[in-house]
Each structure stands twice: as structure tokens, then as C-alpha cells.
Amino acid sequence: MEQRQLGHSGLRVSRLALGTMTWGLDVTADDAAEQLTTFHDAGGTLIDTADVYQDGHAEEILGDLLTHHIPRDEIILATKAAARRKPGPFGGGASRGALLAALDESLHRLGTDHIDLWQLQAWDPSVPLDETLAALDTAVTTGRVRYTGIANYTGWQTATAAAHQNHHPTRTPLISTQVEYSLLERGIEREVVPATAHHGLGILAWAPLGRGVLTGKYRNATPPDSRGATTHLAGYVDHHRTERAARIVQALLTAAEGLNTTPAHVALAWVRDRPGITAPILGARTTPQLKTALTTEDLTLPPAIRAALDDISAPQHTYPETQ
């Protein structure tokens, strides 16, 4: 698998990443082991998790696999903190105390002495930004973290945090942001993408298949074995089941037929090769799904098809972005 630089850093990661949001929920530990082995064998290196996924159980599963199945030094381990995990003053949020407590707990669950990429999962307006970002500096200078990033920040939040860190010689630079991005969700192009380009951050795209809608399987009904049929993820999937989405899915089907491939492959290749994107994050429910997604590595979209998809999914840009 092709490797890419993550932002303006020396960290090289696979241009497809493996996500673990449903490990320990829809994906059992045995299935996770099979997925991780499949991803590793294909040349994948970047694994993304978070301390809130199943109350830390996803991290525990991943930690066990990195102890007994895949060598730790062959994986770029990314996790996130700042979301509310439990009651109490250190149970969540982006205060210095809460973040460093979360980091120590993640290290314990993951069975490692360092995180390769530690990300702030959400902006916390109740905490001074300097305090939040100083926790990143502490994490790096104490050797517990190698690189730092953010996730789900707006454009102004991204620019503010990056300016604070990346243009000061004594601060730890941010090298990435993780945001939702697909043919169905292109809002980041208004301000987040320009901010990351200006400040040197790479983009990790979650839900690159539009939460599953871009596979085309939800066109006529909800498959009983799909995430959209579960009580805990139905709303997550239904968010993108709109008339606009139906038009984009139809365009994907047409493109896929012409390329002798699948709508999912076309949608994933489109995200992977967009400006500023370092890696889409794959959130497969089964190993066969993951294996299919990984074959996207062999697909590059022709310019005409890319232009057609750009046009049909174009977000509405208004003043001042149009200036």
C-alpha cells in the first residue's frame, strides 16, 4: 500500500487507515484480529481508535492484538481523548488534568508506553485553549506521545489551534485533523481544508463512504444485516439518506458500471485522492468488506469521472468563501 507523509511532518502512514469505532460492539475481538491481520498484510499501518469507543473496550482489544498478533513497531497507533468518558472532574473534557489522565488510561488499555498520534477529539469551550494545548506539549515532552492532532474542529478552531502550536518554536506542532468527509459531506472544503493547507496539517477522513450510504445498499431498503438496521447506528446511517444522496449514489452506480467496479470503490478512491487528504479511515463491519475496500488501492479515477462526481456533489459555497 502506498505511504504518505502526514501533514508537514516526518511521519509516514498508509493512505488507507483502519478504524475501530465498532470494535467490541458490532465487531468481536476475533473479527478484529482478522481485520487487523488483513489490513497489516495489505501494507496498512495507520490504526485509529479512541478512549470512548465502547468505554475503552476498543482500545483494550487493539492493545491485546498488538501484544499477541501484530508487532507494535509495525503499526502507527492513533487514539483520541477529550470526549466525556465518565463522571467526575477528570472523566472527560479538554482540561490538562482530564487529558493527561485519559492519556495514561489509554496507554494502559493499549499495553504500550507511547501513542504515535494523539488527537483531541473535540473542542472544549469551557477550557482555555492554552491549557488544552499545553497538555499536548506535556504528553510529547514526557515521551508518552510522538505526534499530535485534532478532530472534528471547525475551520476557525483548526486555524486558531494550529496557529497557536505550529508557529511557536517551543510548542508541539499539530500535524493532522480528523473530520467527516465524503461525496455526501463536503462541508470541510469551505474553511477546514484551506486552514489545514495553510498550517500544514494532513486530513484523516472518517465516514468516507457516507456512513455506508455510498455503497448503494440502502437505495431501496435497509438490509437486515447492515448497520442501518441496528438500533444503535440507525440514526447514524439515516443522517445521509436524503434525496441528494440518492442522486449521488446513482451517479456512483453509473461510474462504477463504466469502470467495472463497485460504487464503494469509486467513492473511496474519490476521497483518497482529494486535495489535502492523507488517508480515509475504513470502518468495516466484516473482514470481507475490508478486503474489498482494500482493493481500492488499484483504482485511480479518470479525470472525466472525477469531474462529474465533483459536480453532482458540489457543496453550496456562498460569501465570503466565493471571494
GROMACS .gro file of C-alpha atoms in nm:
model
  323
    1MET     CA    1   0.000   0.000   0.000
    2GLU     CA    2   0.125   0.350  -0.082
    3GLN     CA    3   0.254   0.553   0.212
    4ARG     CA    4   0.205   0.928   0.254
    5GLN     CA    5   0.350   1.199   0.476
    6LEU     CA    6   0.102   1.308   0.743
    7GLY     CA    7   0.095   1.685   0.716
    8HIS     CA    8   0.424   1.870   0.731
    9SER     CA    9   0.582   1.602   0.946
   10GLY     CA   10   0.819   1.312   0.900
   11LEU     CA   11   0.550   1.059   0.991
   12ARG     CA   12   0.461   0.831   0.700
   13VAL     CA   13   0.131   0.643   0.711
   14SER     CA   14  -0.064   0.418   0.477
   15ARG     CA   15  -0.304   0.606   0.252
   16LEU     CA   16  -0.589   0.394   0.386
   17ALA     CA   17  -0.641   0.375   0.764
   18LEU     CA   18  -0.831   0.120   0.973
   19GLY     CA   19  -1.091   0.249   1.218
   20THR     CA   20  -1.214   0.073   1.531
   21MET     CA   21  -1.530   0.265   1.627
   22THR     CA   22  -1.743  -0.052   1.645
   23TRP     CA   23  -1.480  -0.292   1.782
   24GLY     CA   24  -1.630  -0.458   2.086
   25LEU     CA   25  -1.980  -0.371   1.964
   26ASP     CA   26  -2.057  -0.497   1.612
   27VAL     CA   27  -1.704  -0.632   1.563
   28THR     CA   28  -1.595  -0.906   1.806
   29ALA     CA   29  -1.239  -0.946   1.930
   30ASP     CA   30  -1.188  -1.243   1.694
   31ASP     CA   31  -1.323  -1.043   1.399
   32ALA     CA   32  -1.100  -0.751   1.496
   33ALA     CA   33  -0.798  -0.979   1.494
   34GLU     CA   34  -0.886  -1.097   1.145
   35GLN     CA   35  -0.939  -0.739   1.025
   36LEU     CA   36  -0.610  -0.617   1.170
   37THR     CA   37  -0.417  -0.907   1.016
   38THR     CA   38  -0.580  -0.845   0.678
   39PHE     CA   39  -0.501  -0.474   0.695
   40HIS     CA   40  -0.141  -0.533   0.804
   41ASP     CA   41  -0.083  -0.795   0.534
   42ALA     CA   42  -0.203  -0.544   0.273
   43GLY     CA   43   0.060  -0.294   0.385
   44GLY     CA   44  -0.166  -0.083   0.605
   45THR     CA   45  -0.002   0.088   0.900
   46LEU     CA   46  -0.237   0.352   1.046
   47ILE     CA   47  -0.488   0.225   1.307
   48ASP     CA   48  -0.729   0.476   1.462
   49THR     CA   49  -0.920   0.433   1.787
   50ALA     CA   50  -1.048   0.647   2.078
   51ASP     CA   51  -1.086   0.619   2.453
   52VAL     CA   52  -1.466   0.649   2.428
   53TYR     CA   53  -1.522   0.363   2.184
   54GLN     CA   54  -1.716   0.113   2.395
   55ASP     CA   55  -1.588   0.281   2.713
   56GLY     CA   56  -1.232   0.190   2.625
   57HIS     CA   57  -1.301  -0.169   2.520
   58ALA     CA   58  -1.193  -0.098   2.159
   59GLU     CA   59  -0.856   0.017   2.291
   60GLU     CA   60  -0.830  -0.297   2.505
   61ILE     CA   61  -0.897  -0.521   2.205
   62LEU     CA   62  -0.641  -0.334   1.997
   63GLY     CA   63  -0.386  -0.346   2.277
   64ASP     CA   64  -0.423  -0.722   2.307
   65LEU     CA   65  -0.378  -0.764   1.931
   66LEU     CA   66  -0.063  -0.552   1.931
   67THR     CA   67   0.072  -0.769   2.212
   68HIS     CA   68  -0.006  -1.110   2.063
   69HIS     CA   69  -0.077  -1.076   1.688
   70ILE     CA   70   0.093  -0.783   1.515
   71PRO     CA   71   0.429  -0.629   1.616
   72ARG     CA   72   0.372  -0.292   1.782
   73ASP     CA   73   0.654  -0.126   1.588
   74GLU     CA   74   0.486  -0.210   1.255
   75ILE     CA   75   0.175  -0.007   1.337
   76ILE     CA   76   0.112   0.368   1.358
   77LEU     CA   77  -0.114   0.380   1.664
   78ALA     CA   78  -0.357   0.671   1.682
   79THR     CA   79  -0.609   0.736   1.957
   80LYS     CA   80  -0.820   1.027   2.077
   81ALA     CA   81  -0.917   1.198   2.401
   82ALA     CA   82  -1.134   1.490   2.526
   83ALA     CA   83  -1.480   1.332   2.494
   84ARG     CA   84  -1.674   1.262   2.816
   85ARG     CA   85  -1.594   0.909   2.937
   86LYS     CA   86  -1.728   0.902   3.293
   87PRO     CA   87  -1.847   1.134   3.573
   88GLY     CA   88  -1.605   1.339   3.778
   89PRO     CA   89  -1.355   1.620   3.718
   90PHE     CA   90  -1.116   1.402   3.518
   91GLY     CA   91  -1.373   1.194   3.330
   92GLY     CA   92  -1.369   1.396   3.011
   93GLY     CA   93  -1.320   1.733   2.853
   94ALA     CA   94  -1.003   1.909   2.747
   95SER     CA   95  -0.863   2.031   3.076
   96ARG     CA   96  -0.499   1.950   3.145
   97GLY     CA   97  -0.593   1.710   3.423
   98ALA     CA   98  -0.860   1.528   3.223
   99LEU     CA   99  -0.645   1.492   2.912
  100LEU     CA  100  -0.337   1.360   3.087
  101ALA     CA  101  -0.548   1.121   3.295
  102ALA     CA  102  -0.713   0.997   2.975
  103LEU     CA  103  -0.373   0.951   2.813
  104ASP     CA  104  -0.243   0.736   3.097
  105GLU     CA  105  -0.558   0.522   3.087
  106SER     CA  106  -0.528   0.479   2.709
  107LEU     CA  107  -0.165   0.373   2.741
  108HIS     CA  108  -0.268   0.112   2.998
  109ARG     CA  109  -0.551  -0.027   2.785
  110LEU     CA  110  -0.335  -0.031   2.473
  111GLY     CA  111  -0.046  -0.201   2.654
  112THR     CA  112   0.214   0.040   2.521
  113ASP     CA  113   0.443   0.311   2.652
  114HIS     CA  114   0.363   0.563   2.379
  115ILE     CA  115   0.097   0.676   2.132
  116ASP     CA  116   0.215   0.761   1.781
  117LEU     CA  117  -0.065   1.011   1.711
  118TRP     CA  118  -0.272   1.155   1.997
  119GLN     CA  119  -0.574   1.359   1.886
  120LEU     CA  120  -0.808   1.599   2.062
  121GLN     CA  121  -1.149   1.459   1.966
  122ALA     CA  122  -1.349   1.776   2.026
  123TRP     CA  123  -1.312   2.146   2.101
  124ASP     CA  124  -1.390   2.227   2.465
  125PRO     CA  125  -1.516   2.586   2.502
  126SER     CA  126  -1.510   2.561   2.882
  127VAL     CA  127  -1.130   2.526   2.898
  128PRO     CA  128  -0.874   2.791   2.793
  129LEU     CA  129  -0.715   2.680   2.467
  130ASP     CA  130  -0.366   2.736   2.602
  131GLU     CA  131  -0.432   2.488   2.883
  132THR     CA  132  -0.564   2.226   2.642
  133LEU     CA  133  -0.274   2.258   2.402
  134ALA     CA  134  -0.017   2.269   2.682
  135ALA     CA  135  -0.131   1.917   2.773
  136LEU     CA  136  -0.021   1.807   2.425
  137ASP     CA  137   0.320   1.959   2.487
  138THR     CA  138   0.349   1.773   2.818
  139ALA     CA  139   0.247   1.445   2.655
  140VAL     CA  140   0.521   1.479   2.393
  141THR     CA  141   0.799   1.605   2.620
  142THR     CA  142   0.737   1.318   2.864
  143GLY     CA  143   0.769   1.063   2.584
  144ARG     CA  144   0.413   0.934   2.605
  145VAL     CA  145   0.316   1.076   2.264
  146ARG     CA  146   0.512   1.116   1.940
  147TYR     CA  147   0.281   1.340   1.731
  148THR     CA  148  -0.039   1.534   1.799
  149GLY     CA  149  -0.354   1.623   1.607
  150ILE     CA  150  -0.715   1.735   1.642
  151ALA     CA  151  -1.051   1.600   1.532
  152ASN     CA  152  -1.392   1.748   1.446
  153TYR     CA  153  -1.274   2.109   1.477
  154THR     CA  154  -1.440   2.381   1.270
  155GLY     CA  155  -1.236   2.593   1.034
  156TRP     CA  156  -1.173   2.877   1.278
  157GLN     CA  157  -1.096   2.631   1.559
  158THR     CA  158  -0.849   2.447   1.335
  159ALA     CA  159  -0.675   2.767   1.234
  160THR     CA  160  -0.664   2.900   1.590
  161ALA     CA  161  -0.519   2.582   1.740
  162ALA     CA  162  -0.268   2.534   1.458
  163ALA     CA  163  -0.152   2.895   1.472
  164HIS     CA  164  -0.101   2.857   1.847
  165GLN     CA  165   0.111   2.541   1.809
  166ASN     CA  166   0.270   2.541   1.466
  167HIS     CA  167   0.425   2.886   1.464
  168HIS     CA  168   0.588   2.887   1.805
  169PRO     CA  169   0.930   2.726   1.849
  170THR     CA  170   0.860   2.588   2.196
  171ARG     CA  171   0.523   2.427   2.120
  172THR     CA  172   0.445   2.083   1.978
  173PRO     CA  173   0.306   2.124   1.625
  174LEU     CA  174  -0.026   1.974   1.522
  175ILE     CA  175   0.020   1.751   1.217
  176SER     CA  176  -0.335   1.633   1.142
  177THR     CA  177  -0.706   1.678   1.176
  178GLN     CA  178  -0.971   1.407   1.157
  179VAL     CA  179  -1.307   1.506   1.009
  180GLU     CA  180  -1.603   1.355   0.827
  181TYR     CA  181  -1.557   1.378   0.451
  182SER     CA  182  -1.726   1.205   0.158
  183LEU     CA  183  -1.924   1.279  -0.155
  184LEU     CA  184  -2.218   1.334   0.080
  185GLU     CA  185  -2.033   1.553   0.331
  186ARG     CA  186  -1.808   1.815   0.172
  187GLY     CA  187  -1.858   2.097   0.421
  188ILE     CA  188  -1.493   2.093   0.527
  189GLU     CA  189  -1.397   2.234   0.187
  190ARG     CA  190  -1.529   2.575   0.289
  191GLU     CA  191  -1.287   2.654   0.571
  192VAL     CA  192  -1.125   2.342   0.724
  193VAL     CA  193  -0.936   2.236   0.411
  194PRO     CA  194  -0.792   2.585   0.347
  195ALA     CA  195  -0.692   2.609   0.715
  196THR     CA  196  -0.511   2.274   0.706
  197ALA     CA  197  -0.333   2.366   0.383
  198HIS     CA  198  -0.215   2.694   0.531
  199HIS     CA  199  -0.091   2.543   0.857
  200GLY     CA  200   0.047   2.214   0.724
  201LEU     CA  201  -0.200   1.961   0.866
  202GLY     CA  202  -0.288   1.635   0.693
  203ILE     CA  203  -0.654   1.529   0.684
  204LEU     CA  204  -0.781   1.190   0.801
  205ALA     CA  205  -1.130   1.139   0.661
  206TRP     CA  206  -1.383   0.944   0.867
  207ALA     CA  207  -1.701   0.801   0.708
  208PRO     CA  208  -1.558   0.823   0.353
  209LEU     CA  209  -1.845   0.601   0.232
  210GLY     CA  210  -2.109   0.839   0.365
  211ARG     CA  211  -2.173   0.619   0.672
  212GLY     CA  212  -2.240   0.329   0.434
  213VAL     CA  213  -2.492   0.505   0.212
  214LEU     CA  214  -2.248   0.540  -0.079
  215THR     CA  215  -2.217   0.163  -0.111
  216GLY     CA  216  -2.563   0.170  -0.270
  217LYS     CA  217  -2.705  -0.095  -0.039
  218TYR     CA  218  -2.959   0.144   0.115
  219ARG     CA  219  -3.116   0.255  -0.214
  220ASN     CA  220  -3.439   0.060  -0.187
  221ALA     CA  221  -3.449  -0.068   0.171
  222THR     CA  222  -3.242  -0.131   0.481
  223PRO     CA  223  -3.063  -0.468   0.462
  224PRO     CA  224  -3.136  -0.663   0.781
  225ASP     CA  225  -2.767  -0.741   0.838
  226SER     CA  226  -2.649  -0.381   0.792
  227ARG     CA  227  -2.555  -0.117   1.048
  228GLY     CA  228  -2.857   0.082   0.940
  229ALA     CA  229  -3.077  -0.198   1.077
  230THR     CA  230  -2.929  -0.177   1.428
  231THR     CA  231  -3.087   0.035   1.700
  232HIS     CA  232  -2.756   0.197   1.795
  233LEU     CA  233  -2.646   0.302   1.444
  234ALA     CA  234  -2.971   0.353   1.251
  235GLY     CA  235  -2.969   0.727   1.314
  236TYR     CA  236  -2.602   0.748   1.221
  237VAL     CA  237  -2.677   0.596   0.879
  238ASP     CA  238  -3.011   0.770   0.822
  239HIS     CA  239  -2.841   1.109   0.856
  240HIS     CA  240  -2.727   1.073   0.494
  241ARG     CA  241  -3.033   0.903   0.345
  242THR     CA  242  -3.166   1.203   0.152
  243GLU     CA  243  -3.285   1.283  -0.199
  244ARG     CA  244  -2.950   1.448  -0.271
  245ALA     CA  245  -2.773   1.132  -0.157
  246ALA     CA  246  -2.989   0.923  -0.389
  247ARG     CA  247  -2.876   1.132  -0.687
  248ILE     CA  248  -2.510   1.097  -0.590
  249VAL     CA  249  -2.546   0.721  -0.539
  250GLN     CA  250  -2.700   0.690  -0.885
  251ALA     CA  251  -2.401   0.877  -1.032
  252LEU     CA  252  -2.168   0.640  -0.847
  253LEU     CA  253  -2.353   0.339  -0.987
  254THR     CA  254  -2.313   0.475  -1.339
  255ALA     CA  255  -1.943   0.543  -1.286
  256ALA     CA  256  -1.885   0.204  -1.127
  257GLU     CA  257  -2.053   0.025  -1.417
  258GLY     CA  258  -1.831   0.207  -1.663
  259LEU     CA  259  -1.517   0.118  -1.465
  260ASN     CA  260  -1.626  -0.242  -1.393
  261THR     CA  261  -1.603  -0.186  -1.020
  262THR     CA  262  -1.835  -0.100  -0.727
  263PRO     CA  263  -1.983   0.229  -0.603
  264ALA     CA  264  -1.789   0.188  -0.278
  265HIS     CA  265  -1.459   0.165  -0.466
  266VAL     CA  266  -1.536   0.478  -0.666
  267ALA     CA  267  -1.646   0.675  -0.359
  268LEU     CA  268  -1.340   0.570  -0.159
  269ALA     CA  269  -1.096   0.647  -0.442
  270TRP     CA  270  -1.258   0.990  -0.481
  271VAL     CA  271  -1.194   1.077  -0.115
  272ARG     CA  272  -0.845   0.926  -0.103
  273ASP     CA  273  -0.717   1.146  -0.384
  274ARG     CA  274  -0.883   1.475  -0.290
  275PRO     CA  275  -0.656   1.774  -0.210
  276GLY     CA  276  -0.526   1.765   0.145
  277ILE     CA  277  -0.641   1.412   0.225
  278THR     CA  278  -0.376   1.184   0.372
  279ALA     CA  279  -0.598   0.881   0.437
  280PRO     CA  280  -0.965   0.783   0.451
  281ILE     CA  281  -1.049   0.573   0.759
  282LEU     CA  282  -1.213   0.238   0.684
  283GLY     CA  283  -1.475   0.124   0.933
  284ALA     CA  284  -1.555  -0.224   0.805
  285ARG     CA  285  -1.819  -0.439   0.974
  286THR     CA  286  -1.674  -0.764   0.837
  287THR     CA  287  -1.338  -0.886   0.707
  288PRO     CA  288  -1.476  -0.949   0.354
  289GLN     CA  289  -1.592  -0.586   0.347
  290LEU     CA  290  -1.246  -0.473   0.450
  291LYS     CA  291  -1.076  -0.691   0.189
  292THR     CA  292  -1.299  -0.544  -0.078
  293ALA     CA  293  -1.227  -0.188   0.035
  294LEU     CA  294  -0.853  -0.251   0.034
  295THR     CA  295  -0.861  -0.337  -0.337
  296THR     CA  296  -0.936   0.032  -0.397
  297GLU     CA  297  -0.558   0.070  -0.387
  298ASP     CA  298  -0.558  -0.045  -0.752
  299LEU     CA  299  -0.812   0.217  -0.868
  300THR     CA  300  -0.743   0.571  -0.990
  301LEU     CA  301  -1.045   0.759  -1.121
  302PRO     CA  302  -1.029   0.902  -1.473
  303PRO     CA  303  -1.044   1.283  -1.478
  304ALA     CA  304  -1.384   1.288  -1.651
  305ILE     CA  305  -1.547   1.069  -1.387
  306ARG     CA  306  -1.386   1.265  -1.105
  307ALA     CA  307  -1.513   1.590  -1.257
  308ALA     CA  308  -1.866   1.451  -1.291
  309LEU     CA  309  -1.870   1.339  -0.926
  310ASP     CA  310  -1.728   1.675  -0.818
  311ASP     CA  311  -2.011   1.849  -0.999
  312ILE     CA  312  -2.304   1.643  -0.874
  313SER     CA  313  -2.188   1.652  -0.512
  314ALA     CA  314  -2.062   2.013  -0.505
  315PRO     CA  315  -2.137   2.192  -0.175
  316GLN     CA  316  -2.305   2.530  -0.175
  317HIS     CA  317  -2.038   2.797  -0.135
  318THR     CA  318  -2.151   3.149  -0.052
  319TYR     CA  319  -1.990   3.474   0.059
  320PRO     CA  320  -1.715   3.504   0.177
  321GLU     CA  321  -1.582   3.167   0.053
  322THR     CA  322  -1.664   3.266  -0.307
  323GLN     CA  323  -1.449   3.582  -0.294
   0.00000   0.00000   0.00000
